[in-house]
Structure formats: C-alpha cells, structure tokens
PDB file of C-alpha atoms in Angstrom:
ATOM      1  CA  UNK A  83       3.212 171.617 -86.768  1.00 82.00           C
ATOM      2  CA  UNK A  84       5.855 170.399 -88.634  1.00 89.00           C
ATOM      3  CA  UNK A  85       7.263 171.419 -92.192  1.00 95.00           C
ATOM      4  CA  UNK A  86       9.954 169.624 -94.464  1.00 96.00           C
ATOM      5  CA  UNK A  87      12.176 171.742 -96.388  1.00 98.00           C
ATOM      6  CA  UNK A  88      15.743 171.005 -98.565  1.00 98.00           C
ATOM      7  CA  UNK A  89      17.020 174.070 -97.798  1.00 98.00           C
ATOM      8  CA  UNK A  90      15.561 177.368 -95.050  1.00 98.00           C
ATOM      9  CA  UNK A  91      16.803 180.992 -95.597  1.00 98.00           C
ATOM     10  CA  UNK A  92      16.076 182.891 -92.591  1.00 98.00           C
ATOM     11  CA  UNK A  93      15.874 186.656 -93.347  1.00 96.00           C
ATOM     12  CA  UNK A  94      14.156 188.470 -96.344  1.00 96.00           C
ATOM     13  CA  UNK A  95      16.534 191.198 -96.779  1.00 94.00           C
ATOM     14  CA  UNK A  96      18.334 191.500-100.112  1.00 95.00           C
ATOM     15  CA  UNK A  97      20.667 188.824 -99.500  1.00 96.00           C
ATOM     16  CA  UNK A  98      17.608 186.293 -98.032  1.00 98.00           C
ATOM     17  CA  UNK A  99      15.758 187.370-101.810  1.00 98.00           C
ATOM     18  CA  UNK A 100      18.557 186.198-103.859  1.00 98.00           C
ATOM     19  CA  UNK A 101      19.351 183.045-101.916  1.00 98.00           C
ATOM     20  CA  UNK A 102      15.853 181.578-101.539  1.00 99.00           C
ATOM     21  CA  UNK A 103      15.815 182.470-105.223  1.00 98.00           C
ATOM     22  CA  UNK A 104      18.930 180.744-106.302  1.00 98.00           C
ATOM     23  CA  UNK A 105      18.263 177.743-103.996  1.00 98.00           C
ATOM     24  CA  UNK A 106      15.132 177.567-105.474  1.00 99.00           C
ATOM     25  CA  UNK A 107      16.158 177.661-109.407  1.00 98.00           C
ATOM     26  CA  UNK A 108      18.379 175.349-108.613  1.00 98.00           C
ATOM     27  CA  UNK A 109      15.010 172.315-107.854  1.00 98.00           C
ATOM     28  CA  UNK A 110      15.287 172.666-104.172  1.00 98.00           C
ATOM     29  CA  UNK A 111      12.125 172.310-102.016  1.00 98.00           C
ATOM     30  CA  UNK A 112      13.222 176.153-100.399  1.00 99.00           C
ATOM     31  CA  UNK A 113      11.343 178.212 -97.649  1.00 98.00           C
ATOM     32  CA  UNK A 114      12.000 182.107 -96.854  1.00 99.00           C
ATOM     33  CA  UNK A 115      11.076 182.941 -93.316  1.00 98.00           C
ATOM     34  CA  UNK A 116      10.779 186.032 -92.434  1.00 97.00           C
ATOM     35  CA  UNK A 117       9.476 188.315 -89.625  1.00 95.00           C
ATOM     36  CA  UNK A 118       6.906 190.341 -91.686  1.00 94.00           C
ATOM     37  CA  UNK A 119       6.275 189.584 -95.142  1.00 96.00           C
ATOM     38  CA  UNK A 120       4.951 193.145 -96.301  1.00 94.00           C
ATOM     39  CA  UNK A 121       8.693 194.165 -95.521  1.00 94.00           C
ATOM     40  CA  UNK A 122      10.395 191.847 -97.941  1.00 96.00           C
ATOM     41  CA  UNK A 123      13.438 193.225 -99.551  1.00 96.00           C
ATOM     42  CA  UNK A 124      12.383 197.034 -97.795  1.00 93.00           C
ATOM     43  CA  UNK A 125      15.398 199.463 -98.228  1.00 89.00           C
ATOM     44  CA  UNK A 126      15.398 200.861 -95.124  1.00 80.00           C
ATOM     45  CA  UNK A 127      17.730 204.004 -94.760  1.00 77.00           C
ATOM     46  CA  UNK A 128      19.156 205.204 -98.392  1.00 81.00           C
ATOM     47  CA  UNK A 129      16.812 203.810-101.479  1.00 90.00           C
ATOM     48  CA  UNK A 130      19.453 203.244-103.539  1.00 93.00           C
ATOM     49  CA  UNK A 131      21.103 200.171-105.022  1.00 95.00           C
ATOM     50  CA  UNK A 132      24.892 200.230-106.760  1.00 94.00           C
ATOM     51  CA  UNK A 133      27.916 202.741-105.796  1.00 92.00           C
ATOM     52  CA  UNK A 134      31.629 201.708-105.569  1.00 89.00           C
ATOM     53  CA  UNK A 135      31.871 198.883-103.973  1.00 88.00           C
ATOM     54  CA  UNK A 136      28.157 197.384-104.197  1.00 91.00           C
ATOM     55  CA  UNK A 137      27.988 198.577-107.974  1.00 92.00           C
ATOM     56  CA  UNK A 138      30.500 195.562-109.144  1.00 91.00           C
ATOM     57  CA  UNK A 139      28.634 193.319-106.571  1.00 95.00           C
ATOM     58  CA  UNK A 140      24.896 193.922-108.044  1.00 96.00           C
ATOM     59  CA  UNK A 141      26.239 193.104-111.478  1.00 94.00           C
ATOM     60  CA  UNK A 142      28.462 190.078-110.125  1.00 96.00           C
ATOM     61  CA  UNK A 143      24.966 188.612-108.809  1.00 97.00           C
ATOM     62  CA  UNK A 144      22.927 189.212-112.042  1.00 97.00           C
ATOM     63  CA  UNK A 145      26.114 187.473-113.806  1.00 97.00           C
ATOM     64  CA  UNK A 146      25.246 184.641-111.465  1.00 96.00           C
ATOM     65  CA  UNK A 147      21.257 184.811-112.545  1.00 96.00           C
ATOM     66  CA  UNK A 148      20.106 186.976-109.255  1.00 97.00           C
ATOM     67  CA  UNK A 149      17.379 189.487-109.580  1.00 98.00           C
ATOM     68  CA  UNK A 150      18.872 192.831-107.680  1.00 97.00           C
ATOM     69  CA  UNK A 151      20.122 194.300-111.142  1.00 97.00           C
ATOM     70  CA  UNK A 152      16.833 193.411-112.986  1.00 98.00           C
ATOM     71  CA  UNK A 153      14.830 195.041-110.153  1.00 98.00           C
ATOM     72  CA  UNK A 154      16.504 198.298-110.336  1.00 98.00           C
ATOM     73  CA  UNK A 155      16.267 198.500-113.720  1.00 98.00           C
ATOM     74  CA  UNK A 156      12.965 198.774-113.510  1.00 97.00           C
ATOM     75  CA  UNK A 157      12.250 200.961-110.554  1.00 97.00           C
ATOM     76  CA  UNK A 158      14.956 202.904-110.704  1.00 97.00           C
ATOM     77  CA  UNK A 159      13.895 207.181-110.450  1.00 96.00           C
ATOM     78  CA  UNK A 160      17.263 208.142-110.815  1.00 97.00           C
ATOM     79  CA  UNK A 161      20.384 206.562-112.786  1.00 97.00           C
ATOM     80  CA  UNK A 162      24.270 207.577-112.368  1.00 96.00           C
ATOM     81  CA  UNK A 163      27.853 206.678-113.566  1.00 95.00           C
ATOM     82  CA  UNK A 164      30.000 207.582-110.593  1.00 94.00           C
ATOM     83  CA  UNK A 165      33.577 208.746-111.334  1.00 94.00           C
ATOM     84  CA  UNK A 166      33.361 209.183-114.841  1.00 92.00           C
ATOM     85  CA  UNK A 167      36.478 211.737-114.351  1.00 93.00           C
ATOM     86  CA  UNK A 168      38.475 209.063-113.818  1.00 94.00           C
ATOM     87  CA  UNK A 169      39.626 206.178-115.309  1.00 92.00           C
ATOM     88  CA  UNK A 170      37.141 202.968-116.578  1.00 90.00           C
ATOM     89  CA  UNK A 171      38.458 200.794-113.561  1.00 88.00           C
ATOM     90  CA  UNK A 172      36.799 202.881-110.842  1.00 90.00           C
ATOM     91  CA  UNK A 173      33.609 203.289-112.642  1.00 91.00           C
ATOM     92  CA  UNK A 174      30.551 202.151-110.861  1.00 92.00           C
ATOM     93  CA  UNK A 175      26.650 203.199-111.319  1.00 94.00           C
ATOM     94  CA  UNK A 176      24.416 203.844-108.991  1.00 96.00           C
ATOM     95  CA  UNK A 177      20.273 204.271-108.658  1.00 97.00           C
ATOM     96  CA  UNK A 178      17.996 206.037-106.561  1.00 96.00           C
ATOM     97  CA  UNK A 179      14.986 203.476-106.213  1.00 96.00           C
ATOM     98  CA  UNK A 180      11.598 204.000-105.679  1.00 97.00           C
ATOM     99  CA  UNK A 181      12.106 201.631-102.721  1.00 94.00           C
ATOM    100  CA  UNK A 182       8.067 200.956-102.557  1.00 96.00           C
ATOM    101  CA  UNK A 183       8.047 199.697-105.812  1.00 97.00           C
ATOM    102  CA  UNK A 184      11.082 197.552-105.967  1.00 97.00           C
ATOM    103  CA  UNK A 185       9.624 196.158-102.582  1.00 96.00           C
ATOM    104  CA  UNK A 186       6.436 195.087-104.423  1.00 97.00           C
ATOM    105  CA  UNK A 187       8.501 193.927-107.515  1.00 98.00           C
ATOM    106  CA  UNK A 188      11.020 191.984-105.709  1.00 98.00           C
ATOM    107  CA  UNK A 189       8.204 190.553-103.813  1.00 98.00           C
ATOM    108  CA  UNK A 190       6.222 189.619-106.620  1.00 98.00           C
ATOM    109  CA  UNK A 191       9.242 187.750-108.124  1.00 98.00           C
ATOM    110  CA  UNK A 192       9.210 185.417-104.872  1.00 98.00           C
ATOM    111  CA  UNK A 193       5.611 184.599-104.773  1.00 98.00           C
ATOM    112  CA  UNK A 194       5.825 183.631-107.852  1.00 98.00           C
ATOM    113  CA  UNK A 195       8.774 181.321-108.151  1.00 98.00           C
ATOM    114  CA  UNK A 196       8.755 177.454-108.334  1.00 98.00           C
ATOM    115  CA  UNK A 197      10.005 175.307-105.104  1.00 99.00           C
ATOM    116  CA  UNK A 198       9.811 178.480-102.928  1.00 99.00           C
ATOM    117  CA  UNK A 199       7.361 178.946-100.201  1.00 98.00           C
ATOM    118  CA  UNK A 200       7.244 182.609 -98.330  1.00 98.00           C
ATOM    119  CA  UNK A 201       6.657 182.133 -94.488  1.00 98.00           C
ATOM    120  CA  UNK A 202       5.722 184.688 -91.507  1.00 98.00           C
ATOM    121  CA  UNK A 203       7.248 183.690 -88.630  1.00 97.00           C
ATOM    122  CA  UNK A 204      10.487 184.649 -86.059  1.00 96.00           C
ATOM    123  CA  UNK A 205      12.628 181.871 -85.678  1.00 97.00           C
ATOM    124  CA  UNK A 206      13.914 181.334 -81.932  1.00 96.00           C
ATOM    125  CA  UNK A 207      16.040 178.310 -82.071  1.00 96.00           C
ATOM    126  CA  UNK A 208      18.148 175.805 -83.953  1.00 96.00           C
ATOM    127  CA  UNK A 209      17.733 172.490 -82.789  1.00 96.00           C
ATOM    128  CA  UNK A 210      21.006 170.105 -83.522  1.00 94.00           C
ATOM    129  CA  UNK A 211      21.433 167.125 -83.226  1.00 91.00           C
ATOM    130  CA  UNK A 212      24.365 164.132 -84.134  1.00 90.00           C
ATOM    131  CA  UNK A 213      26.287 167.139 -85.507  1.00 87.00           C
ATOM    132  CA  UNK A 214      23.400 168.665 -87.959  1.00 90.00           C
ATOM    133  CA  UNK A 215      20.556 170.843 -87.673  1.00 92.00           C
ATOM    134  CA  UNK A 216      17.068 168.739 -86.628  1.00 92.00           C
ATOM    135  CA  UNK A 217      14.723 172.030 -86.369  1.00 95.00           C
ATOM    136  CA  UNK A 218      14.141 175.234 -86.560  1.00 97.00           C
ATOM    137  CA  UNK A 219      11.959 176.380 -84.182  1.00 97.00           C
ATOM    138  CA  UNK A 220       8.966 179.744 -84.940  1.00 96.00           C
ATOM    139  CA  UNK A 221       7.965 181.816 -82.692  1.00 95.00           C
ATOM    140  CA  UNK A 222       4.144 180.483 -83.849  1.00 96.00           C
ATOM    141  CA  UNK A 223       5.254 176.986 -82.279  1.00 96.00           C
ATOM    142  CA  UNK A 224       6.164 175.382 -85.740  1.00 97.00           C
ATOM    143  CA  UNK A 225       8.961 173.602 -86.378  1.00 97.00           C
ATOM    144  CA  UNK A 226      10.799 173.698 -89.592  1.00 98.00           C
ATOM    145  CA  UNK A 227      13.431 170.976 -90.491  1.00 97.00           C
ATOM    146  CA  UNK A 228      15.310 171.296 -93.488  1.00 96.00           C
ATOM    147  CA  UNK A 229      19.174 169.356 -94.619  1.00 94.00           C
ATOM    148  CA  UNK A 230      20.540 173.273 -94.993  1.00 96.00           C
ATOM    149  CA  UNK A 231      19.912 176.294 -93.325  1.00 97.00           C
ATOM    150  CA  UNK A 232      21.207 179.650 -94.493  1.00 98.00           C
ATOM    151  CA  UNK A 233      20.779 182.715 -92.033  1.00 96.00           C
ATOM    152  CA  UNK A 234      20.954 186.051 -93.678  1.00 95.00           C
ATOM    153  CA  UNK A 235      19.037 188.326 -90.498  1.00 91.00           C
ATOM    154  CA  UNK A 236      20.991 191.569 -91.327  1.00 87.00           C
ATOM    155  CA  UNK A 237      21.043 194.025 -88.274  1.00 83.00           C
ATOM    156  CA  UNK A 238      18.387 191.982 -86.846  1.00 84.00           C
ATOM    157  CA  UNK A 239      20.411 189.526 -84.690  1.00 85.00           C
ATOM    158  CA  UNK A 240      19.987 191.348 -81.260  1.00 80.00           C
ATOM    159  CA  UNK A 241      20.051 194.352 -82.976  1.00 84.00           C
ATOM    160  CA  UNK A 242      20.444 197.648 -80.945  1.00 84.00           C
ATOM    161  CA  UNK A 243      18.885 201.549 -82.304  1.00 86.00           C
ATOM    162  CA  UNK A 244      21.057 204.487 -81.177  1.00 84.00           C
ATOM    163  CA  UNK A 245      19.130 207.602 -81.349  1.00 83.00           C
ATOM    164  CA  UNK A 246      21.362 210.159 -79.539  1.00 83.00           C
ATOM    165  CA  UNK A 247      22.395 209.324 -75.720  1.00 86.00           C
ATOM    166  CA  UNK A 248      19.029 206.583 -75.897  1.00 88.00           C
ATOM    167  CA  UNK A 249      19.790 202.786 -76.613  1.00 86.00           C
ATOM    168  CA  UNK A 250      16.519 200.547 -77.435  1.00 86.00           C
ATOM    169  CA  UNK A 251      16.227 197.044 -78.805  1.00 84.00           C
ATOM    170  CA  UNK A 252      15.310 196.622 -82.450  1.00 81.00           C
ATOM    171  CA  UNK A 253      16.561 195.396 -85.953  1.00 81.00           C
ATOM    172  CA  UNK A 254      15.750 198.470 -87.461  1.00 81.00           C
ATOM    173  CA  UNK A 255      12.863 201.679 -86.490  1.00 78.00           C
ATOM    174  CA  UNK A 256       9.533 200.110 -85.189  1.00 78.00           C
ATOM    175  CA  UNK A 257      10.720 196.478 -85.246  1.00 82.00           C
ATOM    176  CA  UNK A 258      11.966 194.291 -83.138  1.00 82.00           C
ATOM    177  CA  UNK A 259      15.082 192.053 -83.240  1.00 83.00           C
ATOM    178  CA  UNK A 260      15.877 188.192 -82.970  1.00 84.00           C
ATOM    179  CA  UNK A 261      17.078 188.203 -79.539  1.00 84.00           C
ATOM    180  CA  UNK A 262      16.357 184.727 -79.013  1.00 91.00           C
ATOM    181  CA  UNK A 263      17.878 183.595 -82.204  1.00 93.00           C
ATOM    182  CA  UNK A 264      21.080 185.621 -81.047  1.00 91.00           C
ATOM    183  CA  UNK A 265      20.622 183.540 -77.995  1.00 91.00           C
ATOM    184  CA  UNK A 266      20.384 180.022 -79.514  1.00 94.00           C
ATOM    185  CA  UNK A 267      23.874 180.561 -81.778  1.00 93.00           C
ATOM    186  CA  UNK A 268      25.914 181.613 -78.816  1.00 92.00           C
ATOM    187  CA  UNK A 269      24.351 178.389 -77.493  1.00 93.00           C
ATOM    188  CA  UNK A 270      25.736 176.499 -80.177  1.00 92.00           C
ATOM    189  CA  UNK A 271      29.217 177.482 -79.539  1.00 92.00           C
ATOM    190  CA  UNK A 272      28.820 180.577 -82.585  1.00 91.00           C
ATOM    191  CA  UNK A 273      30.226 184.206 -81.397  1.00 89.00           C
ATOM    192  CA  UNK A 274      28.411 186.965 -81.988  1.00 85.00           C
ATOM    193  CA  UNK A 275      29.707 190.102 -82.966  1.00 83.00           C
ATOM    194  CA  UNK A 276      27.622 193.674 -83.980  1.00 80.00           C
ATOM    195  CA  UNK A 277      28.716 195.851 -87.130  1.00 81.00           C
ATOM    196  CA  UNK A 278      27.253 199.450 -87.204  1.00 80.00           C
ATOM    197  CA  UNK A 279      25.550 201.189 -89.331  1.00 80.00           C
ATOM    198  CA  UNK A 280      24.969 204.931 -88.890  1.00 80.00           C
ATOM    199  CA  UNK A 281      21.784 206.979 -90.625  1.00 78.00           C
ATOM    200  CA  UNK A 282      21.487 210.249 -90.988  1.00 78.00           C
ATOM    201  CA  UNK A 283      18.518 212.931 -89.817  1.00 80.00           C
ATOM    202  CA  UNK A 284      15.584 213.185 -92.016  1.00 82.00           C
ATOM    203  CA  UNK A 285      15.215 216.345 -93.699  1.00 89.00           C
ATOM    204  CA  UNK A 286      11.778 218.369 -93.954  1.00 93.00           C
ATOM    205  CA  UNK A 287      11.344 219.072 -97.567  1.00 91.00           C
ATOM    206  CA  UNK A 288       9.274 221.997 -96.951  1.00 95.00           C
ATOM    207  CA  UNK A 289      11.619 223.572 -95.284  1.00 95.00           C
ATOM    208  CA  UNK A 290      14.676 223.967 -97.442  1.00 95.00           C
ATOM    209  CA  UNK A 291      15.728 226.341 -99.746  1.00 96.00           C
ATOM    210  CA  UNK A 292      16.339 225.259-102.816  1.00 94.00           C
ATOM    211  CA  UNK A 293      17.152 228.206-104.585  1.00 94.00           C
ATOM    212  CA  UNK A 294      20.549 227.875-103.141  1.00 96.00           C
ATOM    213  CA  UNK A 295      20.914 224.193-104.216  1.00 95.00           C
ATOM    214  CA  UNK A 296      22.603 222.902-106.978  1.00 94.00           C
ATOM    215  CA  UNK A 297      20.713 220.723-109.314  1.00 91.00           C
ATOM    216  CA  UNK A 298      21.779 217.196-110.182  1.00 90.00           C
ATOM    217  CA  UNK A 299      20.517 215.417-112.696  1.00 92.00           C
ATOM    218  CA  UNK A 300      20.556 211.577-113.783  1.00 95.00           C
ATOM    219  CA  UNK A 301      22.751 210.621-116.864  1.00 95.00           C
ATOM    220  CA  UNK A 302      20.768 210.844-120.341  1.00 93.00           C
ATOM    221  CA  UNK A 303      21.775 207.509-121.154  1.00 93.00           C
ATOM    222  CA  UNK A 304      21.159 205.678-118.080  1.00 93.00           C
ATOM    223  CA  UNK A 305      23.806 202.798-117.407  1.00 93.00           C
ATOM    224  CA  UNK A 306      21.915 199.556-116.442  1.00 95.00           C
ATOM    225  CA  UNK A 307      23.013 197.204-113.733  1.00 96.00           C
ATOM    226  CA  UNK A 308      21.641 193.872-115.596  1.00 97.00           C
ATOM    227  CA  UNK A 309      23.262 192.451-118.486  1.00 95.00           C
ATOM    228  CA  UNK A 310      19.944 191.365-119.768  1.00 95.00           C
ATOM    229  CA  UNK A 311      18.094 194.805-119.547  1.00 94.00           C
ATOM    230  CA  UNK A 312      18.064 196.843-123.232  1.00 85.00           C
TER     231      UNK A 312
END
C-alpha cells in the first residue's frame, strides 16, 4: 500500500506533536507516524514541563501557536516560579503534570485537527532518489511518500537502556528502538551520534518518612506558560 502525504513527521514525542500540528495549520496534507499511538506525547521519566532553559522554550512555541503551554495549563497538579530570589531575567516556571492526562489531552488535540492523519507504524527506511526522498518505508509493508519529511525519534534512534553494569536495546523501558531506521541514515551518508540521558531510581512511597520532609507547596497564583490561558 501506498499513501501520499505533503509533509511526514516521524516520531510522536513532544517535538513530533507540535510539528505535525504546525505543518498541519499551515493546509498541508500531514501524517504523524508513530510506533504506538496510546504513547503519544508520554512523559516518560520526570512529568514535568518548563524549568530554566525549557521554561522560555514552552512559551517561545505557544508564541509561535504550538500547544505544549496550553496543555499544561490544563493538566498541570503543581505550578512554580523558579528563582524568584533573583532577578526577573532568570525567572522561569515550571509544572508537575499529570502526565496521563496531558497524554490524553495532547492526543485528543491531534485526532482532532484538520489535514493531519495519526499512523501506527515503525518506519525502516528512506528511499531517495534523483537527490529527494521517494518513500518511506513501515515496518507493516506500506510505503509512505511525501515532498518533506521531518524526523523527530527522540532516544529512539538505536537507542540503548543502561540499568547498572547491563546494556539492552530500547528507546525507552519496555520498547524497542528504530534500529533499522538508524541503519538506513548512516546509509544515506547521515552520522549518527547518541546523547544521554540519565534517570533516577524510583522511590517506594510507602516507605518514606515524611515526617522528616519538608513540605513544598505550588505558588498561590500559579504562573501560566500560555499567553492565551486566563
């Protein structure tokens, strides 16, 4: 089987979500393939959206129409100004999600936009030809051809788990990478290179005491991320 697109986003991360969304918006026929739908936009080690760095980013995207900020807003548990101490410069909030929730809402957004269609598949290859891309090839056998592809496959790409001394394949706990995809760019003449990312031991709730804890509240007044959200 063969399907047409204008433009393919590979990856249904956070950055996949906003893409397919703005490609979308903007009239084009898009598609968002991903490896398992029910794990769109899944926050997979710290449910939480904003900080330092990614605080200014979140609101630079909802400046630009994308959805993160809007999301948050609305399932945030937990909202907080960092570094109010300090000067207004290095000021940034920050949100504890309820990362179910802002799964289902982010998804809900996507199924429900114009020009986008959601697809479950692995994609294996990239098939160029005369100098552009022909095809991209699913591990179900179809072929997708589209005038612009935009890969955004996160830890994914022949992703490796460290968990101690043991190494396994994966792109994150209980799923498995895009080996072959990996494959097929270094095939194309691309170079692939591995960030890390490091997360740290779950904690038994049950079994900590509390009583020597300090509390720490939200802010009052929460500070949202979106410019639209009152």
């Amino acid at each position: 089987m063969n399907i047409s697109y204008d433009i393919i986003v590979v990856g249904g991360g956070h950055a996949g979500c906003e893409a397919a969304l703005a490609s979308a918006r903007m009239g084009m026929q898009t598609a968002l393939i991903t490896m398992n739908l029910d794990t769109i936009a899944q926050m997979s080690c710290n449910p939480a959206i904003g900080g330092l760095a990614k605080g200014q980013l979140v609101r630079e995207v909802d400046a630009l129409g994308g959805e993160m900020g809007k999301v948050i807003d609305e399932t945030g548990i937990q909202f907080r100004l960092l570094n109010v101490s300090k000067g207004y410069a290095v000021r940034s909030p920050r949100a504890q999600a309820d990362k179910k929730l802002y799964q289902y809402r982010m998804r809900r957004i996507l199924e429900k936009q114009l020009n986008l269609s959601l697809h479950q598949d692995t994609v294996d290859k990239i098939v160029i030809g005369d100098g552009k891309i022909l095809a991209l090839v699913g591990k179900s056998g179809t072929w997708y051809s589209a005038n612009a592809v935009i890969i955004t496959t996160g830890t994914f790409l022949n992703g490796l788990i460290h968990t101690g001394n043991s190494k396994t394949k994966g792109g994150r706990a209980g799923e498995p990478s895009s080996g072959k995809l990996s494959n097929s760019l270094r095939n194309l003449g691309f170079e692939i290179n591995r960030l890390k990312t490091g997360t740290p031991p779950r904690l038994n709730g049950n079994k900590i005491n509390y009583k020597v804890l300090q509390e720490q509240d939200g802010d009052e007044r929460p500070t949202a991320f979106s410019f639209s959200t009152k």
